PDB file of C-alpha atoms in Angstrom:
ATOM      1  CA  MET A 120      66.951 108.332  86.305  1.00 40.00           C
ATOM      2  CA  GLN A 121      65.519 105.097  84.984  1.00 42.00           C
ATOM      3  CA  SER A 122      68.107 102.378  84.781  1.00 49.00           C
ATOM      4  CA  GLY A 123      68.119  98.792  83.582  1.00 83.00           C
ATOM      5  CA  ALA A 124      71.350  98.179  85.470  1.00 94.00           C
ATOM      6  CA  THR A 125      71.828  97.339  89.132  1.00 96.00           C
ATOM      7  CA  LEU A 126      73.156 100.414  90.917  1.00 97.00           C
ATOM      8  CA  ILE A 127      76.399  99.698  92.801  1.00 98.00           C
ATOM      9  CA  ASP A 128      76.009 101.711  96.012  1.00 97.00           C
ATOM     10  CA  GLY A 129      79.455 102.893  97.087  1.00 97.00           C
ATOM     11  CA  ASN A 130      78.049 104.742 100.091  1.00 97.00           C
ATOM     12  CA  ALA A 131      76.513 101.570 101.541  1.00 98.00           C
ATOM     13  CA  ILE A 132      79.601  99.414 100.923  1.00 98.00           C
ATOM     14  CA  ALA A 133      81.934 102.086 102.341  1.00 97.00           C
ATOM     15  CA  THR A 134      79.756 102.341 105.479  1.00 96.00           C
ATOM     16  CA  THR A 135      79.955  98.561 105.936  1.00 96.00           C
ATOM     17  CA  MET A 136      83.744  98.573 105.533  1.00 96.00           C
ATOM     18  CA  ARG A 137      84.208 101.422 107.994  1.00 95.00           C
ATOM     19  CA  ALA A 138      82.068  99.515 110.516  1.00 95.00           C
ATOM     20  CA  GLU A 139      84.303  96.465 110.030  1.00 95.00           C
ATOM     21  CA  LEU A 140      87.378  98.619 110.669  1.00 96.00           C
ATOM     22  CA  ALA A 141      85.935  99.835 113.971  1.00 95.00           C
ATOM     23  CA  ALA A 142      86.615  96.495 115.700  1.00 94.00           C
ATOM     24  CA  GLU A 143      90.232  96.531 114.557  1.00 96.00           C
ATOM     25  CA  ILE A 144      90.664 100.150 115.683  1.00 97.00           C
ATOM     26  CA  THR A 145      89.326  99.197 119.128  1.00 96.00           C
ATOM     27  CA  ALA A 146      91.776  96.279 119.326  1.00 95.00           C
ATOM     28  CA  LEU A 147      94.710  98.502 118.340  1.00 97.00           C
ATOM     29  CA  LYS A 148      93.767 101.067 120.981  1.00 96.00           C
ATOM     30  CA  LYS A 149      93.757  98.297 123.606  1.00 96.00           C
ATOM     31  CA  ASN A 150      97.375  97.657 122.548  1.00 94.00           C
ATOM     32  CA  GLY A 151      98.153 101.342 123.075  1.00 96.00           C
ATOM     33  CA  VAL A 152      98.083 102.310 119.380  1.00 97.00           C
ATOM     34  CA  THR A 153      95.662 104.897 117.986  1.00 97.00           C
ATOM     35  CA  PRO A 154      95.860 104.973 114.177  1.00 98.00           C
ATOM     36  CA  GLY A 155      97.176 108.376 113.123  1.00 98.00           C
ATOM     37  CA  LEU A 156      96.824 110.125 109.762  1.00 98.00           C
ATOM     38  CA  ALA A 157      98.393 113.405 108.643  1.00 98.00           C
ATOM     39  CA  VAL A 158      96.925 115.139 105.593  1.00 97.00           C
ATOM     40  CA  VAL A 159      98.993 117.899 103.996  1.00 97.00           C
ATOM     41  CA  LEU A 160      97.349 120.510 101.774  1.00 97.00           C
ATOM     42  CA  VAL A 161      99.507 122.978  99.836  1.00 97.00           C
ATOM     43  CA  GLY A 162      97.613 125.948  98.403  1.00 95.00           C
ATOM     44  CA  ASP A 163      93.913 126.691  98.097  1.00 91.00           C
ATOM     45  CA  ASN A 164      92.586 124.427  95.329  1.00 87.00           C
ATOM     46  CA  PRO A 165      88.805 124.317  96.047  1.00 84.00           C
ATOM     47  CA  ALA A 166      88.367 120.628  95.169  1.00 83.00           C
ATOM     48  CA  SER A 167      91.381 119.684  97.293  1.00 89.00           C
ATOM     49  CA  GLN A 168      89.975 121.641 100.236  1.00 90.00           C
ATOM     50  CA  VAL A 169      86.730 119.649  99.993  1.00 87.00           C
ATOM     51  CA  TYR A 170      88.589 116.315  99.841  1.00 89.00           C
ATOM     52  CA  VAL A 171      90.811 117.231 102.803  1.00 92.00           C
ATOM     53  CA  ARG A 172      87.787 118.261 104.870  1.00 93.00           C
ATOM     54  CA  MET A 173      86.050 114.938 104.069  1.00 92.00           C
ATOM     55  CA  LYS A 174      89.149 112.984 105.081  1.00 93.00           C
ATOM     56  CA  GLY A 175      89.405 114.879 108.365  1.00 94.00           C
ATOM     57  CA  LYS A 176      85.737 114.181 109.121  1.00 94.00           C
ATOM     58  CA  ALA A 177      86.220 110.470 108.373  1.00 93.00           C
ATOM     59  CA  CYS A 178      89.208 110.364 110.742  1.00 94.00           C
ATOM     60  CA  GLU A 179      87.185 111.943 113.542  1.00 94.00           C
ATOM     61  CA  GLU A 180      84.313 109.509 113.032  1.00 94.00           C
ATOM     62  CA  ALA A 181      86.736 106.551 113.086  1.00 95.00           C
ATOM     63  CA  GLY A 182      88.464 107.724 116.269  1.00 95.00           C
ATOM     64  CA  PHE A 183      91.848 108.309 114.615  1.00 97.00           C
ATOM     65  CA  TYR A 184      94.483 110.730 115.757  1.00 97.00           C
ATOM     66  CA  HIS A 185      94.715 113.119 112.831  1.00 96.00           C
ATOM     67  CA  GLU A 186      96.401 116.310 111.716  1.00 97.00           C
ATOM     68  CA  THR A 187      95.409 118.474 108.759  1.00 96.00           C
ATOM     69  CA  ILE A 188      98.343 120.697 107.852  1.00 97.00           C
ATOM     70  CA  LYS A 189      97.631 123.564 105.467  1.00 97.00           C
ATOM     71  CA  LEU A 190     100.546 125.292 103.759  1.00 97.00           C
ATOM     72  CA  ARG A 191     100.448 128.442 101.643  1.00 97.00           C
ATOM     73  CA  LYS A 192     100.565 127.954  97.861  1.00 95.00           C
ATOM     74  CA  GLU A 193     104.018 129.632  97.712  1.00 97.00           C
ATOM     75  CA  THR A 194     105.508 126.871  99.907  1.00 97.00           C
ATOM     76  CA  SER A 195     108.860 125.692  98.547  1.00 97.00           C
ATOM     77  CA  GLU A 196     109.735 122.081  97.814  1.00 98.00           C
ATOM     78  CA  ALA A 197     112.345 122.170 100.589  1.00 98.00           C
ATOM     79  CA  GLU A 198     109.743 123.344 103.120  1.00 98.00           C
ATOM     80  CA  LEU A 199     107.326 120.578 102.142  1.00 98.00           C
ATOM     81  CA  ILE A 200     110.048 117.926 102.329  1.00 98.00           C
ATOM     82  CA  ALA A 201     111.098 119.193 105.767  1.00 98.00           C
ATOM     83  CA  LEU A 202     107.505 118.760 106.953  1.00 98.00           C
ATOM     84  CA  ILE A 203     107.332 115.252 105.468  1.00 98.00           C
ATOM     85  CA  GLU A 204     110.544 114.310 107.286  1.00 98.00           C
ATOM     86  CA  ARG A 205     109.065 115.602 110.561  1.00 98.00           C
ATOM     87  CA  LEU A 206     105.959 113.479 110.040  1.00 98.00           C
ATOM     88  CA  ASN A 207     108.103 110.458 109.104  1.00 98.00           C
ATOM     89  CA  ALA A 208     109.717 110.741 112.550  1.00 98.00           C
ATOM     90  CA  ASP A 209     106.450 111.286 114.473  1.00 98.00           C
ATOM     91  CA  SER A 210     105.372 108.029 116.163  1.00 97.00           C
ATOM     92  CA  ARG A 211     101.760 109.269 116.472  1.00 97.00           C
ATOM     93  CA  ILE A 212     101.473 109.366 112.679  1.00 98.00           C
ATOM     94  CA  HIS A 213     101.070 106.049 110.844  1.00 98.00           C
ATOM     95  CA  GLY A 214      99.867 107.445 107.535  1.00 98.00           C
ATOM     96  CA  ILE A 215     100.957 110.515 105.551  1.00 98.00           C
ATOM     97  CA  LEU A 216      98.902 111.846 102.666  1.00 97.00           C
ATOM     98  CA  VAL A 217     100.007 114.797 100.541  1.00 97.00           C
ATOM     99  CA  GLN A 218      96.948 116.074  98.684  1.00 95.00           C
ATOM    100  CA  LEU A 219      97.452 116.379  94.923  1.00 93.00           C
ATOM    101  CA  PRO A 220      97.836 118.396  92.763  1.00 92.00           C
ATOM    102  CA  LEU A 221     100.805 120.309  94.163  1.00 96.00           C
ATOM    103  CA  PRO A 222     101.782 123.824  93.003  1.00 96.00           C
ATOM    104  CA  ALA A 223     104.123 124.055  90.003  1.00 96.00           C
ATOM    105  CA  GLN A 224     107.240 124.933  92.019  1.00 97.00           C
ATOM    106  CA  ILE A 225     107.154 121.524  93.754  1.00 97.00           C
ATOM    107  CA  ASP A 226     108.262 118.338  91.980  1.00 97.00           C
ATOM    108  CA  THR A 227     105.441 115.950  92.898  1.00 96.00           C
ATOM    109  CA  ASN A 228     107.524 112.775  92.562  1.00 95.00           C
ATOM    110  CA  ARG A 229     110.395 114.152  94.625  1.00 97.00           C
ATOM    111  CA  ALA A 230     108.001 115.108  97.411  1.00 97.00           C
ATOM    112  CA  LEU A 231     106.008 111.865  97.422  1.00 96.00           C
ATOM    113  CA  HIS A 232     109.147 109.733  97.309  1.00 97.00           C
ATOM    114  CA  ARG A 233     110.332 111.292 100.589  1.00 98.00           C
ATOM    115  CA  ILE A 234     107.372 109.812 102.477  1.00 98.00           C
ATOM    116  CA  ASP A 235     108.418 106.774 104.526  1.00 98.00           C
ATOM    117  CA  PRO A 236     107.045 103.791 102.529  1.00 98.00           C
ATOM    118  CA  ARG A 237     105.672 102.369 105.798  1.00 98.00           C
ATOM    119  CA  LYS A 238     103.513 105.518 106.121  1.00 98.00           C
ATOM    120  CA  ASP A 239     102.657 105.883 102.433  1.00 98.00           C
ATOM    121  CA  VAL A 240      98.926 105.127 102.753  1.00 97.00           C
ATOM    122  CA  ASP A 241      98.272 106.599  99.293  1.00 95.00           C
ATOM    123  CA  GLY A 242     100.439 103.848  97.789  1.00 96.00           C
ATOM    124  CA  PHE A 243     102.423 106.169  95.503  1.00 95.00           C
ATOM    125  CA  HIS A 244     105.978 105.447  96.742  1.00 96.00           C
ATOM    126  CA  PRO A 245     107.982 103.251  94.309  1.00 96.00           C
ATOM    127  CA  GLU A 246     108.441 100.639  97.043  1.00 97.00           C
ATOM    128  CA  ASN A 247     104.675 100.235  97.427  1.00 97.00           C
ATOM    129  CA  VAL A 248     104.094 100.378  93.665  1.00 96.00           C
ATOM    130  CA  GLY A 249     106.541  97.475  93.333  1.00 96.00           C
ATOM    131  CA  LYS A 250     104.968  95.512  96.179  1.00 95.00           C
ATOM    132  CA  VAL A 251     101.478  95.894  94.709  1.00 93.00           C
ATOM    133  CA  ALA A 252     102.721  94.811  91.277  1.00 92.00           C
ATOM    134  CA  LEU A 253     104.337  91.738  92.837  1.00 93.00           C
ATOM    135  CA  GLY A 254     101.342  90.928  95.044  1.00 90.00           C
ATOM    136  CA  ASP A 255     103.233  91.536  98.310  1.00 94.00           C
ATOM    137  CA  PRO A 256     100.491  91.913 100.985  1.00 93.00           C
ATOM    138  CA  THR A 257     102.575  94.357 103.067  1.00 95.00           C
ATOM    139  CA  GLY A 258     102.377  96.993 100.309  1.00 96.00           C
ATOM    140  CA  PHE A 259      99.730  99.715 100.272  1.00 98.00           C
ATOM    141  CA  ARG A 260      97.297  99.678  97.349  1.00 97.00           C
ATOM    142  CA  PRO A 261      96.306 103.141  96.115  1.00 97.00           C
ATOM    143  CA  ALA A 262      92.946 103.945  97.681  1.00 96.00           C
ATOM    144  CA  THR A 263      90.849 104.485  94.538  1.00 97.00           C
ATOM    145  CA  PRO A 264      91.745 101.271  92.641  1.00 98.00           C
ATOM    146  CA  TYR A 265      91.624  99.365  95.940  1.00 98.00           C
ATOM    147  CA  GLY A 266      88.113 100.763  96.449  1.00 98.00           C
ATOM    148  CA  VAL A 267      87.076  99.721  92.935  1.00 98.00           C
ATOM    149  CA  GLN A 268      88.360  96.203  93.594  1.00 98.00           C
ATOM    150  CA  GLN A 269      86.336  96.040  96.822  1.00 98.00           C
ATOM    151  CA  LEU A 270      83.210  97.251  95.006  1.00 98.00           C
ATOM    152  CA  LEU A 271      83.602  94.364  92.553  1.00 98.00           C
ATOM    153  CA  ILE A 272      84.244  91.790  95.283  1.00 98.00           C
ATOM    154  CA  ARG A 273      81.445  92.944  97.567  1.00 97.00           C
ATOM    155  CA  THR A 274      78.813  93.128  94.846  1.00 97.00           C
ATOM    156  CA  GLY A 275      79.661  89.599  93.717  1.00 97.00           C
ATOM    157  CA  VAL A 276      81.137  90.560  90.348  1.00 98.00           C
ATOM    158  CA  GLU A 277      83.276  87.659  89.129  1.00 98.00           C
ATOM    159  CA  THR A 278      86.612  88.918  87.780  1.00 98.00           C
ATOM    160  CA  SER A 279      88.394  85.600  87.253  1.00 98.00           C
ATOM    161  CA  GLY A 280      88.696  84.840  83.549  1.00 98.00           C
ATOM    162  CA  LYS A 281      86.783  87.982  82.588  1.00 98.00           C
ATOM    163  CA  HIS A 282      88.017  90.645  80.175  1.00 98.00           C
ATOM    164  CA  ALA A 283      88.518  93.883  82.101  1.00 98.00           C
ATOM    165  CA  VAL A 284      89.192  97.075  80.155  1.00 98.00           C
ATOM    166  CA  VAL A 285      90.680 100.054  82.016  1.00 98.00           C
ATOM    167  CA  LEU A 286      90.369 103.471  80.390  1.00 98.00           C
ATOM    168  CA  GLY A 287      93.259 105.601  81.641  1.00 97.00           C
ATOM    169  CA  ARG A 288      96.883 104.872  82.543  1.00 97.00           C
ATOM    170  CA  SER A 289      97.538 107.323  85.386  1.00 95.00           C
ATOM    171  CA  ASN A 290      99.814 106.276  88.242  1.00 93.00           C
ATOM    172  CA  ILE A 291      96.954 107.066  90.632  1.00 93.00           C
ATOM    173  CA  VAL A 292      94.214 104.891  89.089  1.00 96.00           C
ATOM    174  CA  GLY A 293      94.789 103.220  85.711  1.00 97.00           C
ATOM    175  CA  ARG A 294      98.108 101.446  86.170  1.00 96.00           C
ATOM    176  CA  PRO A 295      97.553 100.188  89.738  1.00 96.00           C
ATOM    177  CA  MET A 296      93.989  99.159  88.772  1.00 97.00           C
ATOM    178  CA  ALA A 297      95.390  96.959  86.016  1.00 97.00           C
ATOM    179  CA  ALA A 298      97.918  95.448  88.460  1.00 96.00           C
ATOM    180  CA  LEU A 299      95.194  94.593  91.000  1.00 97.00           C
ATOM    181  CA  LEU A 300      92.939  93.001  88.380  1.00 98.00           C
ATOM    182  CA  LEU A 301      95.830  90.831  87.188  1.00 96.00           C
ATOM    183  CA  GLN A 302      96.697  89.486  90.635  1.00 95.00           C
ATOM    184  CA  ASN A 303      95.937  85.955  91.720  1.00 95.00           C
ATOM    185  CA  GLY A 304      93.140  86.186  94.275  1.00 94.00           C
ATOM    186  CA  PRO A 305      89.729  87.744  94.962  1.00 96.00           C
ATOM    187  CA  GLY A 306      89.037  90.643  92.612  1.00 97.00           C
ATOM    188  CA  GLY A 307      91.836  89.472  90.315  1.00 97.00           C
ATOM    189  CA  ASN A 308      92.694  86.844  87.701  1.00 98.00           C
ATOM    190  CA  ALA A 309      91.187  88.975  84.933  1.00 98.00           C
ATOM    191  CA  THR A 310      92.495  89.441  81.414  1.00 98.00           C
ATOM    192  CA  VAL A 311      93.296  93.147  81.337  1.00 98.00           C
ATOM    193  CA  THR A 312      93.482  95.690  78.515  1.00 98.00           C
ATOM    194  CA  VAL A 313      94.541  99.284  79.268  1.00 98.00           C
ATOM    195  CA  CYS A 314      93.405 102.038  76.879  1.00 98.00           C
ATOM    196  CA  HIS A 315      94.794 105.575  76.839  1.00 95.00           C
ATOM    197  CA  SER A 316      94.999 108.736  74.735  1.00 93.00           C
ATOM    198  CA  ARG A 317      97.008 107.027  71.976  1.00 96.00           C
ATOM    199  CA  THR A 318      94.783 103.947  71.728  1.00 97.00           C
ATOM    200  CA  ARG A 319      93.128 103.576  68.338  1.00 97.00           C
ATOM    201  CA  SER A 320      89.459 102.586  67.980  1.00 96.00           C
ATOM    202  CA  ILE A 321      88.795 102.746  71.724  1.00 97.00           C
ATOM    203  CA  GLY A 322      85.097 101.949  71.231  1.00 97.00           C
ATOM    204  CA  ALA A 323      85.920  98.683  69.514  1.00 97.00           C
ATOM    205  CA  ILE A 324      87.968  97.646  72.556  1.00 98.00           C
ATOM    206  CA  THR A 325      85.545  98.839  75.248  1.00 98.00           C
ATOM    207  CA  CYS A 326      82.766  96.849  73.521  1.00 98.00           C
ATOM    208  CA  GLN A 327      84.715  93.680  74.343  1.00 98.00           C
ATOM    209  CA  ALA A 328      84.824  94.411  78.086  1.00 98.00           C
ATOM    210  CA  ASP A 329      82.983  92.261  80.611  1.00 98.00           C
ATOM    211  CA  ILE A 330      84.137  94.826  83.185  1.00 98.00           C
ATOM    212  CA  LEU A 331      84.779  98.412  82.090  1.00 98.00           C
ATOM    213  CA  ILE A 332      86.601 100.780  84.461  1.00 98.00           C
ATOM    214  CA  VAL A 333      86.699 104.391  83.295  1.00 98.00           C
ATOM    215  CA  ALA A 334      89.178 106.917  84.718  1.00 97.00           C
ATOM    216  CA  ILE A 335      90.121 109.445  82.029  1.00 95.00           C
ATOM    217  CA  GLY A 336      88.742 112.747  83.333  1.00 92.00           C
ATOM    218  CA  LYS A 337      86.527 113.467  80.314  1.00 94.00           C
ATOM    219  CA  PRO A 338      82.891 114.003  81.235  1.00 94.00           C
ATOM    220  CA  GLN A 339      80.447 111.503  79.745  1.00 95.00           C
ATOM    221  CA  PHE A 340      83.094 110.149  77.356  1.00 96.00           C
ATOM    222  CA  VAL A 341      81.810 106.576  77.373  1.00 97.00           C
ATOM    223  CA  THR A 342      78.494 106.347  75.537  1.00 97.00           C
ATOM    224  CA  GLY A 343      76.025 103.494  75.136  1.00 97.00           C
ATOM    225  CA  ASP A 344      77.475 102.324  71.820  1.00 97.00           C
ATOM    226  CA  MET A 345      80.857 101.753  73.522  1.00 98.00           C
ATOM    227  CA  VAL A 346      79.523  99.207  76.020  1.00 98.00           C
ATOM    228  CA  LYS A 347      78.770  95.516  75.617  1.00 97.00           C
ATOM    229  CA  PRO A 348      75.277  94.494  76.751  1.00 97.00           C
ATOM    230  CA  GLY A 349      75.498  93.117  80.297  1.00 97.00           C
ATOM    231  CA  ALA A 350      78.885  94.654  81.112  1.00 98.00           C
ATOM    232  CA  VAL A 351      79.735  95.920  84.595  1.00 98.00           C
ATOM    233  CA  VAL A 352      80.708  99.600  84.387  1.00 98.00           C
ATOM    234  CA  ILE A 353      82.721 101.373  87.095  1.00 98.00           C
ATOM    235  CA  ASP A 354      82.911 105.152  86.664  1.00 98.00           C
ATOM    236  CA  VAL A 355      85.872 106.651  88.519  1.00 97.00           C
ATOM    237  CA  GLY A 356      85.503 110.115  86.970  1.00 94.00           C
ATOM    238  CA  ILE A 357      84.024 113.135  88.711  1.00 88.00           C
ATOM    239  CA  ASN A 358      83.596 116.311  86.679  1.00 87.00           C
ATOM    240  CA  ARG A 359      81.743 119.584  87.087  1.00 84.00           C
ATOM    241  CA  ILE A 360      79.384 120.291  84.189  1.00 85.00           C
ATOM    242  CA  GLN A 361      77.689 123.651  83.725  1.00 85.00           C
ATOM    243  CA  ASP A 362      73.981 123.371  84.502  1.00 85.00           C
ATOM    244  CA  THR A 363      71.814 126.485  84.529  1.00 83.00           C
ATOM    245  CA  THR A 364      68.921 124.541  86.096  1.00 86.00           C
ATOM    246  CA  SER A 365      71.001 123.840  89.199  1.00 84.00           C
ATOM    247  CA  GLU A 366      71.150 126.270  92.101  1.00 85.00           C
ATOM    248  CA  ARG A 367      74.941 125.952  92.103  1.00 84.00           C
ATOM    249  CA  GLY A 368      75.191 126.518  88.348  1.00 84.00           C
ATOM    250  CA  TYR A 369      76.778 123.109  87.818  1.00 85.00           C
ATOM    251  CA  ARG A 370      76.197 119.417  88.389  1.00 85.00           C
ATOM    252  CA  LEU A 371      78.549 116.499  88.924  1.00 86.00           C
ATOM    253  CA  ALA A 372      78.991 113.944  86.175  1.00 89.00           C
ATOM    254  CA  GLY A 373      81.247 110.966  85.668  1.00 94.00           C
ATOM    255  CA  ASP A 374      83.297 109.875  82.664  1.00 96.00           C
ATOM    256  CA  VAL A 375      80.350 107.699  81.606  1.00 97.00           C
ATOM    257  CA  ALA A 376      77.092 108.907  80.021  1.00 97.00           C
ATOM    258  CA  PHE A 377      75.049 107.318  82.803  1.00 97.00           C
ATOM    259  CA  ASP A 378      71.555 107.495  81.329  1.00 95.00           C
ATOM    260  CA  GLU A 379      72.369 105.640  78.119  1.00 96.00           C
ATOM    261  CA  VAL A 380      75.049 103.280  79.449  1.00 98.00           C
ATOM    262  CA  SER A 381      72.854 102.162  82.361  1.00 97.00           C
ATOM    263  CA  LYS A 382      70.313 100.832  79.850  1.00 96.00           C
ATOM    264  CA  LYS A 383      72.933  98.357  78.503  1.00 97.00           C
ATOM    265  CA  ALA A 384      75.057  97.543  81.547  1.00 98.00           C
ATOM    266  CA  SER A 385      74.170  94.841  84.090  1.00 98.00           C
ATOM    267  CA  ALA A 386      75.608  96.944  86.935  1.00 98.00           C
ATOM    268  CA  ILE A 387      76.966 100.491  87.156  1.00 98.00           C
ATOM    269  CA  THR A 388      78.316 102.949  89.720  1.00 98.00           C
ATOM    270  CA  PRO A 389      76.620 106.349  90.037  1.00 96.00           C
ATOM    271  CA  VAL A 390      78.446 109.676  90.276  1.00 95.00           C
ATOM    272  CA  PRO A 391      78.426 110.822  93.003  1.00 93.00           C
ATOM    273  CA  GLY A 392      77.921 107.943  95.440  1.00 95.00           C
ATOM    274  CA  GLY A 393      79.909 105.229  93.692  1.00 96.00           C
ATOM    275  CA  VAL A 394      83.705 105.115  93.791  1.00 97.00           C
ATOM    276  CA  GLY A 395      84.197 108.344  95.805  1.00 94.00           C
ATOM    277  CA  PRO A 396      83.097 107.059  99.237  1.00 95.00           C
ATOM    278  CA  MET A 397      85.195 103.922  98.722  1.00 97.00           C
ATOM    279  CA  THR A 398      88.363 105.964  98.206  1.00 95.00           C
ATOM    280  CA  ILE A 399      88.052 107.431 101.700  1.00 95.00           C
ATOM    281  CA  ALA A 400      87.124 104.045 103.217  1.00 96.00           C
ATOM    282  CA  MET A 401      90.238 102.435 101.710  1.00 97.00           C
ATOM    283  CA  LEU A 402      92.420 105.298 102.940  1.00 97.00           C
ATOM    284  CA  MET A 403      91.082 104.500 106.414  1.00 97.00           C
ATOM    285  CA  ALA A 404      91.806 100.800 105.854  1.00 98.00           C
ATOM    286  CA  ASN A 405      95.381 101.553 104.741  1.00 98.00           C
ATOM    287  CA  THR A 406      95.974 103.741 107.817  1.00 98.00           C
ATOM    288  CA  VAL A 407      94.724 100.984 110.121  1.00 98.00           C
ATOM    289  CA  LYS A 408      96.996  98.530 108.284  1.00 98.00           C
ATOM    290  CA  ALA A 409      99.973 100.904 108.724  1.00 98.00           C
ATOM    291  CA  ALA A 410      99.211 101.156 112.454  1.00 98.00           C
ATOM    292  CA  ARG A 411      98.983  97.353 112.717  1.00 97.00           C
ATOM    293  CA  GLN A 412     102.258  96.874 110.822  1.00 96.00           C
ATOM    294  CA  SER A 413     103.971  99.397 113.131  1.00 94.00           C
ATOM    295  CA  LEU A 414     103.511  97.094 116.117  1.00 89.00           C
TER     296      LEU A 414
END
């Protein structure tokens, strides 16, 4: 793929960040604390199984104590909450992650809100949402937007005074991403516009963006004519697209039409290998932070 844009290598930056965490993990262990992460998977969603396996592997490589708890898809809400309460009380566990999506019989918000905010390394509990919005450093930033912010900082992308446009308003990416970009500090101080399914003339707005962050779950939605020349484009999406030329019968694509957008952008993340590795690195960072704050 020929590209006029600089490729933002999430794999390389995530590897650097995980190496930086290693020193802090060693220091914590000297104080008798091994960071501990519990990942809970309900059901047999194939994508979720892949993500959970990757998180477990990352924990092993980092030297964490970790538990992967798999529950049948018929698990009741009461059973899941009972497990969460057990993990809340377990001193070996500093971070609890319930893999989404959950089966229909479980109210996602009710389950996530039962996680102890001090162990909510996904940053979805209302207490952490509030802390992030207020810029309280003790709060946990959701891993994906936190990873995007680190990509911008570590590739030298200036955010201060720039117009950042976020496509998507989910509680997992869009809203917290906007909050982080607005904050006073590195990777912040931007002027932020959030677009969503009811936004009119989206292309006219995205063309104004110095920094365009796309998280809407629609493959190759953002095309070259929607991007300002020289913009920085961060593609959070990951979608399976049918591809008869591939051995697997599909290929992975982002929410951005990479080939045409990369000819106009100054820098762009690939899919895969962009935001994905950063999400796991920031989950590790949040778990180490939770362990540190438990002391």
